[in-house]
Short mmCIF file of C-alpha atoms in Angstrom, two decimals:
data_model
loop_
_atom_site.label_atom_id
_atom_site.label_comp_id
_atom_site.label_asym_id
_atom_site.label_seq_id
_atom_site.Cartn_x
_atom_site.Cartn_y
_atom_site.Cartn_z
CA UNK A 1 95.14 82.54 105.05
CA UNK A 2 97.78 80.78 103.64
CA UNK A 3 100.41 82.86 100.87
CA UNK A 4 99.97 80.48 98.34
CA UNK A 5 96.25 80.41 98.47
CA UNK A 6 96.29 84.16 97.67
CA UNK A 7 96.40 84.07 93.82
CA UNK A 8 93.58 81.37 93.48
CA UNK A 9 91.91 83.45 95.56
CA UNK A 10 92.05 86.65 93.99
CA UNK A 11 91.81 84.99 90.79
CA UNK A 12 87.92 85.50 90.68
CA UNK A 13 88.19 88.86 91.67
CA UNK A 14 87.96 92.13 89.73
CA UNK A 15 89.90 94.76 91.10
CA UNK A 16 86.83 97.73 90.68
CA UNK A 17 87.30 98.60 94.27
CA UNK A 18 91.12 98.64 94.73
CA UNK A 19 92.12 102.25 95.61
CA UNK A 20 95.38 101.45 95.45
CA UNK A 21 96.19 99.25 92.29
CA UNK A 22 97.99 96.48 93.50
CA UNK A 23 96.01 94.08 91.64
CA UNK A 24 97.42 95.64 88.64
CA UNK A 25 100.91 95.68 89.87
CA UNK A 26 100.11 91.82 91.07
CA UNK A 27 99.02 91.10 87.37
CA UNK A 28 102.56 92.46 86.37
CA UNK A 29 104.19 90.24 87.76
CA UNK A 30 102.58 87.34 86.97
CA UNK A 31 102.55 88.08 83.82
CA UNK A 32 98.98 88.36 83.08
CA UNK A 33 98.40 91.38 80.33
CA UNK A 34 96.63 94.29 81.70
CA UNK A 35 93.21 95.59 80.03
CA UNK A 36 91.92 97.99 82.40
CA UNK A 37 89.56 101.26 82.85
CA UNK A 38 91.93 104.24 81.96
CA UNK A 39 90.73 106.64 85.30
CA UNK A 40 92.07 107.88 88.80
CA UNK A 41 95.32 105.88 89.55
CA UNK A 42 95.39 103.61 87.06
CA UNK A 43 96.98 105.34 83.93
CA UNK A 44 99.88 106.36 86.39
CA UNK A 45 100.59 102.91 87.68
CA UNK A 46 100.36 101.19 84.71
CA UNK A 47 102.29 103.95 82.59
CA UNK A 48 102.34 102.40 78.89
CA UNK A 49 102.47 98.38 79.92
CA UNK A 50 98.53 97.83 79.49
CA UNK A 51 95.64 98.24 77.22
CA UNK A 52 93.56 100.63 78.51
CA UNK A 53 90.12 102.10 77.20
CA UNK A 54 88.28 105.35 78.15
CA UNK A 55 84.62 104.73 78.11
CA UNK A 56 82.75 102.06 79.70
CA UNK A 57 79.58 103.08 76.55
CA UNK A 58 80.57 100.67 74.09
CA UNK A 59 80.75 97.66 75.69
CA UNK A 60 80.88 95.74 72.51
CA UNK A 61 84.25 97.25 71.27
CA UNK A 62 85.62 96.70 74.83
CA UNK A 63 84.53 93.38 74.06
CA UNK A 64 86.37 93.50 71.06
CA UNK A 65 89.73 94.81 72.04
CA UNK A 66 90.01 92.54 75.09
CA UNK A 67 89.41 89.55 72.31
CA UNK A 68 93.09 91.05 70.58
CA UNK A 69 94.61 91.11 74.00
CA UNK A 70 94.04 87.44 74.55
CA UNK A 71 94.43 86.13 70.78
CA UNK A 72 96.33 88.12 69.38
CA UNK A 73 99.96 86.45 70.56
CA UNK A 74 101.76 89.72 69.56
CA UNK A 75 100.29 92.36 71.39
CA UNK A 76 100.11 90.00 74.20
CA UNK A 77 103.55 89.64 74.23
CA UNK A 78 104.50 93.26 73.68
CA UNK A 79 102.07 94.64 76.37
CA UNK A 80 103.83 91.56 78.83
CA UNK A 81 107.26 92.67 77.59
CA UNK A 82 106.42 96.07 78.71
CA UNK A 83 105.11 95.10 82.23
CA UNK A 84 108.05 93.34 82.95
CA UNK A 85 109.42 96.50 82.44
CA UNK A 86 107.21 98.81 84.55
CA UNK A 87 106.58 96.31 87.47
CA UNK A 88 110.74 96.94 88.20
CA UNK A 89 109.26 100.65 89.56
CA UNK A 90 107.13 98.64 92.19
CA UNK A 91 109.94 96.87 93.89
CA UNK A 92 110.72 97.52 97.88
CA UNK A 93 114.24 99.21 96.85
CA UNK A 94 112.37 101.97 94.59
CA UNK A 95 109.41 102.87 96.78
CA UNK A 96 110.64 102.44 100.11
CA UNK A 97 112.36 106.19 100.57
CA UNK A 98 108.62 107.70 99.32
CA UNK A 99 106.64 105.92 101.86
CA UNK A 100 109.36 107.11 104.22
CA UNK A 101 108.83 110.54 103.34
CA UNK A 102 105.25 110.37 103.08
CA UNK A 103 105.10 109.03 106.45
CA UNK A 104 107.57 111.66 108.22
CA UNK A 105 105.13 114.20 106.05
CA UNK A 106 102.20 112.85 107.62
CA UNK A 107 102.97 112.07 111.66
CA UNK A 108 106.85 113.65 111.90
CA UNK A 109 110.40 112.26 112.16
#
């Protein structure tokens, strides 16, 4: 596959089944706001820069507070204005010594 097939690609795509998040961190940095399903990893990757709701019950208010996300221009812009923010804890520079330690954790020096 091509790189710059990959976000038409994934566009379609709901990220349900990423362990991992980096859908979320992708949707950082495109800008895109983030409403997601406050569990497991989420809440920590994220941090504050999303919308996030707690119960999947009340599908109607969901519903409703994804409908701010999009029209309302002002919480779009703040939630954006805080990814921009948060995505900086993603880059190579800031994660590479953990996955080095992780690894020497896992299989040695």
């Amino acid at each position: 596959m091509v790189v710059p097939q990959l976000p038409r690609r994934d566009a379609g795509i709901g990220g349900f089944l990423e362990g991992f998040c980096v859908p979320l961190i992708e949707a950082m940095w495109f800008e895109v706001p983030v409403f997601a399903f406050k569990s497991s990893a989420i809440p920590e990757t994220l941090g504050e820069a999303a919308v996030m709701f707690t119960s999947k019950d009340d599908l109607a208010n969901v519903a409703a507070t994804a409908h701010l996300l999009v029209q309302r221009g002002k919480l779009r812009r703040a939630v954006i204005k805080a990814q921009q923010q948060r995505r900086l804890h993603f880059l190579p520079e800031k994660v590479v010594h953990l996955l080095d330690r992780l690894t020497e954790e896992l299989v040695g020096p």
